[in-house]
Coordinates of C-alpha atoms and ligand atoms in Angstrom, one line a residue:
M1 CA 11.4 -12.8 -11.2
D2 CA 10.4 -10.1 -13.7
E3 CA 8.4 -8.2 -11.1
P4 CA 10.5 -5.9 -8.9
Y5 CA 8.4 -6.0 -5.8
F6 CA 6.1 -8.3 -3.9
R7 CA 6.6 -11.5 -5.9
P8 CA 4.7 -14.7 -4.9
T9 CA 7.1 -16.0 -2.2
L10 CA 7.0 -12.8 -0.2
V11 CA 3.3 -12.2 -0.9
S12 CA 2.4 -15.7 0.4
I13 CA 3.5 -14.7 3.9
Y14 CA 2.7 -11.0 3.8
R15 CA -0.8 -11.2 5.2
R16 CA 0.3 -13.4 8.1
G17 CA 3.4 -11.4 8.9
F18 CA 2.7 -7.8 8.1
G19 CA -0.9 -7.4 7.1
H20 CA -2.0 -5.3 10.1
H21 CA -1.5 -1.8 8.7
G22 CA -4.8 -1.7 6.9
D23 CA -6.6 -2.7 10.1
L24 CA -4.7 0.0 12.1
V25 CA -5.7 2.9 9.8
A26 CA -9.2 1.6 9.0
P27 CA -11.2 3.4 11.7
G28 CA -9.8 6.8 10.9
V29 CA -10.0 6.3 7.1
L30 CA -13.6 5.0 7.3
S31 CA -14.6 8.0 9.4
L32 CA -13.1 10.5 6.9
L33 CA -14.8 8.6 4.1
E34 CA -18.2 8.5 5.7
P35 CA -19.6 11.3 3.4
V36 CA -18.4 9.4 0.4
R37 CA -20.2 6.3 1.5
A38 CA -23.4 8.1 2.4
A39 CA -23.4 9.6 -1.2
G40 CA -22.8 6.2 -2.8
G41 CA -19.5 7.3 -4.2
T42 CA -16.6 5.2 -5.5
V43 CA -13.3 4.7 -3.6
L44 CA -10.2 4.2 -5.7
E45 CA -7.5 2.3 -3.6
L46 CA -3.9 2.5 -4.9
G47 CA -1.4 -0.2 -3.7
C48 CA -4.1 -2.3 -2.1
G49 CA -1.7 -5.2 -1.4
T50 CA -3.5 -8.2 0.0
G51 CA -6.7 -6.2 0.5
V52 CA -6.8 -5.7 4.2
L53 CA -8.2 -2.1 4.0
T54 CA -10.2 -3.1 0.9
R55 CA -12.1 -5.6 3.1
R56 CA -12.8 -2.9 5.7
L57 CA -14.1 -0.5 3.0
L58 CA -16.3 -3.2 1.5
E59 CA -17.7 -4.3 4.9
A60 CA -18.5 -0.6 5.6
G61 CA -20.6 -0.5 2.4
H62 CA -18.2 1.3 0.0
R63 CA -17.9 0.7 -3.7
V64 CA -14.2 0.1 -4.3
I65 CA -11.8 -0.1 -7.2
A66 CA -8.8 -1.8 -5.6
T67 CA -5.6 -1.6 -7.5
D68 CA -1.9 -2.6 -7.2
A69 CA 1.2 -3.0 -9.4
S70 CA 2.0 -6.5 -8.2
P71 CA 0.1 -9.3 -9.9
A72 CA 0.9 -11.6 -7.0
M73 CA -0.6 -9.1 -4.5
L74 CA -3.8 -8.8 -6.7
A75 CA -4.1 -12.6 -6.8
Q76 CA -3.7 -12.8 -3.0
A77 CA -6.3 -10.1 -2.6
R78 CA -8.7 -12.0 -4.8
T79 CA -8.2 -15.1 -2.6
E80 CA -8.5 -13.1 0.7
L81 CA -11.7 -11.3 -0.3
A82 CA -13.4 -14.4 -1.9
D83 CA -15.4 -15.0 1.2
L84 CA -17.2 -11.7 0.8
T85 CA -19.0 -13.1 -2.2
D86 CA -20.4 -16.4 -3.4
R87 CA -19.7 -15.5 -7.0
P88 CA -16.1 -14.9 -8.2
E89 CA -17.3 -12.5 -10.9
Q90 CA -18.5 -10.2 -8.2
L91 CA -14.8 -9.4 -7.6
D92 CA -14.9 -7.6 -10.9
G93 CA -18.3 -5.9 -10.6
P94 CA -19.8 -2.7 -9.4
E95 CA -19.1 -3.2 -5.6
L96 CA -15.5 -4.3 -6.0
D97 CA -13.3 -4.0 -9.1
L98 CA -9.8 -5.5 -8.6
R99 CA -7.3 -4.3 -11.3
R100 CA -3.7 -3.8 -12.0
I101 CA -2.6 -0.2 -12.0
T102 CA 1.1 0.8 -11.8
L103 CA 1.9 4.3 -10.5
P104 CA 2.8 6.9 -11.5
D105 CA 1.9 6.8 -15.2
D106 CA -1.0 4.3 -15.7
P107 CA -4.3 6.2 -16.2
L108 CA -6.6 6.3 -13.1
P109 CA -10.3 5.9 -13.2
P110 CA -12.4 8.8 -11.8
A111 CA -13.4 8.4 -8.2
D112 CA -15.0 10.2 -5.2
A113 CA -12.1 9.3 -3.0
V114 CA -8.5 8.0 -3.5
V115 CA -6.9 6.0 -0.7
A116 CA -3.3 4.7 -0.6
V117 CA -2.0 3.3 2.7
G118 CA 1.2 1.4 3.6
H119 CA 3.1 4.1 1.7
P120 CA 2.8 2.7 -1.9
L121 CA 3.7 6.2 -3.3
N122 CA 7.1 5.8 -1.7
Y123 CA 7.8 2.8 -3.9
L124 CA 8.7 5.2 -6.7
P125 CA 12.2 6.0 -7.9
D126 CA 12.4 9.7 -7.0
V127 CA 10.5 12.8 -5.9
P128 CA 9.4 13.8 -9.5
A129 CA 7.8 10.3 -9.9
F130 CA 6.2 10.6 -6.5
R131 CA 4.7 14.0 -7.5
R132 CA 3.4 12.5 -10.8
A133 CA 1.6 9.8 -8.8
L134 CA 0.2 12.4 -6.4
A135 CA -1.0 14.6 -9.3
A136 CA -2.6 11.6 -10.9
A137 CA -4.4 10.8 -7.7
A138 CA -5.6 14.4 -7.5
G139 CA -6.6 14.3 -11.1
A140 CA -8.8 11.3 -10.6
L141 CA -10.8 13.0 -7.9
R142 CA -14.3 14.4 -8.7
P143 CA -15.0 17.9 -7.3
G144 CA -15.1 17.7 -3.5
G145 CA -13.4 14.2 -3.5
V146 CA -11.3 13.0 -0.6
L147 CA -7.6 12.1 -0.8
L148 CA -6.2 9.9 2.0
V149 CA -2.6 8.9 1.5
D150 CA 0.1 7.8 4.0
V151 CA 3.6 8.8 3.1
A152 CA 7.1 7.9 4.6
D153 CA 8.7 11.2 5.5
L154 CA 12.5 11.9 5.5
E155 CA 12.2 11.0 9.2
W156 CA 11.5 7.4 8.2
A157 CA 15.2 7.0 7.6
G158 CA 15.6 6.9 11.4
N159 CA 14.1 3.4 11.3
A160 CA 17.2 2.1 9.5
G161 CA 20.4 0.9 11.1
N162 CA 19.1 -1.4 13.8
G163 CA 20.5 -4.5 12.3
P164 CA 18.6 -7.2 10.5
I165 CA 15.0 -7.9 11.4
V166 CA 14.2 -11.6 11.5
K167 CA 11.0 -13.4 11.9
V168 CA 11.0 -17.2 12.2
E169 CA 7.8 -19.2 12.0
E170 CA 7.1 -22.9 11.6
D171 CA 6.8 -22.7 7.8
W172 CA 8.4 -19.4 6.8
V173 CA 11.4 -17.3 7.6
W174 CA 11.8 -13.6 6.8
V175 CA 15.0 -11.6 7.0
N176 CA 15.0 -7.9 6.4
R177 CA 18.1 -5.8 6.2
V178 CA 17.2 -2.1 6.3
S179 CA 19.4 0.9 5.5
A180 CA 19.2 4.5 4.5
P181 CA 22.0 4.9 1.9
R182 CA 20.9 8.5 1.4
P183 CA 18.8 10.9 3.5
D184 CA 16.0 10.5 1.0
R185 CA 16.3 6.8 0.4
Y186 CA 15.2 3.7 2.4
L187 CA 16.3 0.3 1.3
R188 CA 14.9 -3.1 2.4
E189 CA 16.8 -6.2 1.3
I190 CA 14.4 -9.0 2.1
T191 CA 15.1 -12.7 2.0
T192 CA 12.2 -15.1 2.4
F193 CA 12.1 -18.8 2.8
V194 CA 8.7 -20.5 2.5
R195 CA 8.2 -24.3 3.1
Q196 CA 6.5 -26.0 0.3
D197 CA 4.0 -28.9 0.5
D198 CA 6.7 -31.4 -0.4
G199 CA 8.9 -30.2 2.5
T200 CA 11.4 -28.3 0.4
W201 CA 12.0 -24.6 1.0
L202 CA 11.6 -21.9 -1.6
R203 CA 13.9 -18.8 -1.3
D204 CA 13.4 -15.4 -2.9
D205 CA 15.3 -12.1 -2.5
E206 CA 13.7 -8.8 -3.0
R207 CA 15.2 -5.3 -2.9
H208 CA 12.7 -2.6 -2.0
E209 CA 13.9 0.9 -2.6
N210 CA 11.7 3.7 -1.2
V211 CA 12.0 7.4 -1.9
L212 CA 11.6 9.4 1.3
V213 CA 9.8 12.7 1.0
D214 CA 9.8 16.0 2.9
T215 CA 6.0 15.8 3.7
A216 CA 5.9 19.5 4.7
L217 CA 6.1 20.1 0.9
V218 CA 3.1 17.9 0.1
P219 CA 0.3 20.4 0.7
G220 CA 2.0 22.9 -1.7
W221 CA 2.4 20.2 -4.4
L222 CA -1.3 19.2 -4.0
A223 CA -2.5 22.9 -4.1
E224 CA -0.9 23.1 -7.5
V225 CA -3.2 20.3 -8.7
G226 CA -6.4 21.5 -7.1
V227 CA -6.4 19.7 -3.7
S228 CA -6.4 21.4 -0.3
A229 CA -4.5 19.2 2.1
R230 CA -3.0 18.9 5.5
V231 CA -0.4 16.6 6.8
G232 CA -0.8 15.0 10.2
L233 CA 0.4 12.2 12.4
S234 CA -2.7 10.0 11.9
F235 CA -6.0 9.7 10.1
G236 CA -7.9 9.2 13.3
D237 CA -6.9 8.0 16.8
E238 CA -4.4 5.4 15.6
Q239 CA -0.6 5.7 16.2
L240 CA 1.2 5.4 12.9
P241 CA 4.8 4.1 12.8
A242 CA 7.5 6.8 13.4
G243 CA 8.1 8.8 10.2
L244 CA 4.8 7.9 8.5
R245 CA 2.5 10.8 7.9
A246 CA -1.2 11.0 7.0
V247 CA -2.1 13.3 4.2
V248 CA -5.8 14.3 4.1
G249 CA -7.0 16.3 1.2
H250 CA -10.1 17.6 -0.5
A251 CA -10.5 18.4 -4.2
R252 CA -11.7 21.9 -4.9
Ligands
SAM301 C1 3.9 -1.9 1.9 S1 2.7 -2.5 0.7 C2 1.2 -2.0 1.4 C3 0.0 -2.8 1.0 C4 -1.3 -2.5 1.6 N1 -1.8 -1.2 1.2 C5 -1.2 -2.5 3.1 O1 -1.4 -1.5 3.8 O2 -1.1 -3.7 3.6 C6 3.0 -1.5 -0.6 C7 2.1 -1.8 -1.8 O3 2.4 -0.9 -2.9 C8 2.4 -1.6 -4.1 N2 3.2 -0.9 -5.1 C9 4.6 -0.8 -5.1 N3 4.9 0.0 -6.2 C10 3.8 0.3 -6.8 C11 3.5 1.1 -8.0 N4 4.5 1.7 -8.7 N5 2.2 1.3 -8.3 C12 1.2 0.7 -7.6 N6 1.4 0.0 -6.5 C13 2.7 -0.2 -6.1 C14 3.0 -3.0 -3.7 O4 2.8 -4.0 -4.7 C15 2.4 -3.2 -2.4 O5 1.2 -3.9 -2.5

């Protein structure tokens, strides 16, 4: 219970219930990263979660440092990606390096691309912390490096207020109450029940607070830290959820 977000109970159902975002953005992201792959560069992924996009990056031939703040997410990613190798130590080698990094203040390794999808940067307490994470990502880029980040805009608040969202499956139940207590704040109160092998049910309650950002300001913030960026509705041909924006930048 010490971890604020994405503890084991929620993580155990995350891939089955909500793991499609990495697959949705993968074609556009891979296309934008093609020059990095061709040059044999390294991709640093922030907030990799269960490793859905990580898998797509690896299958395309990228070298990846995949990171997340949640130990449970990293453990799940390790399990999910195990079939890509016959030797577990390869999950900590030159092709894939899975490690814990917590934004915004942990040091970031240098990279030729930084990718963060599923709005991990919104999981920070306020705009100054968001900007520190953005600056850290920019600072990790080698000259000419590519920044691909999706960000929940202020418009994301429009997704609140539709009543609880409930998913009921044979062996798990997920109840999500969403609200926007302030124009720049999105709150998910998530209760999960997961059936255990002995038939009992395990419950956990998580509270996810996201800071929402006026994404029109992001290119100016990135220009201050050496990255030319544009904000769009997608990375490629995919349709992102309402209020999610794709930031595409290049380090000067
Ligand atoms: C909505 S999930 C998206 C996961 C994955 N990228 C995907 O698209 O499925 C957000 C991820 O951000 C991670 N996260 C939250 N706060 C973080 C922080 N301060 N530093 C790094 N990662 C964080 C969470 O653990 C979680 O894995």
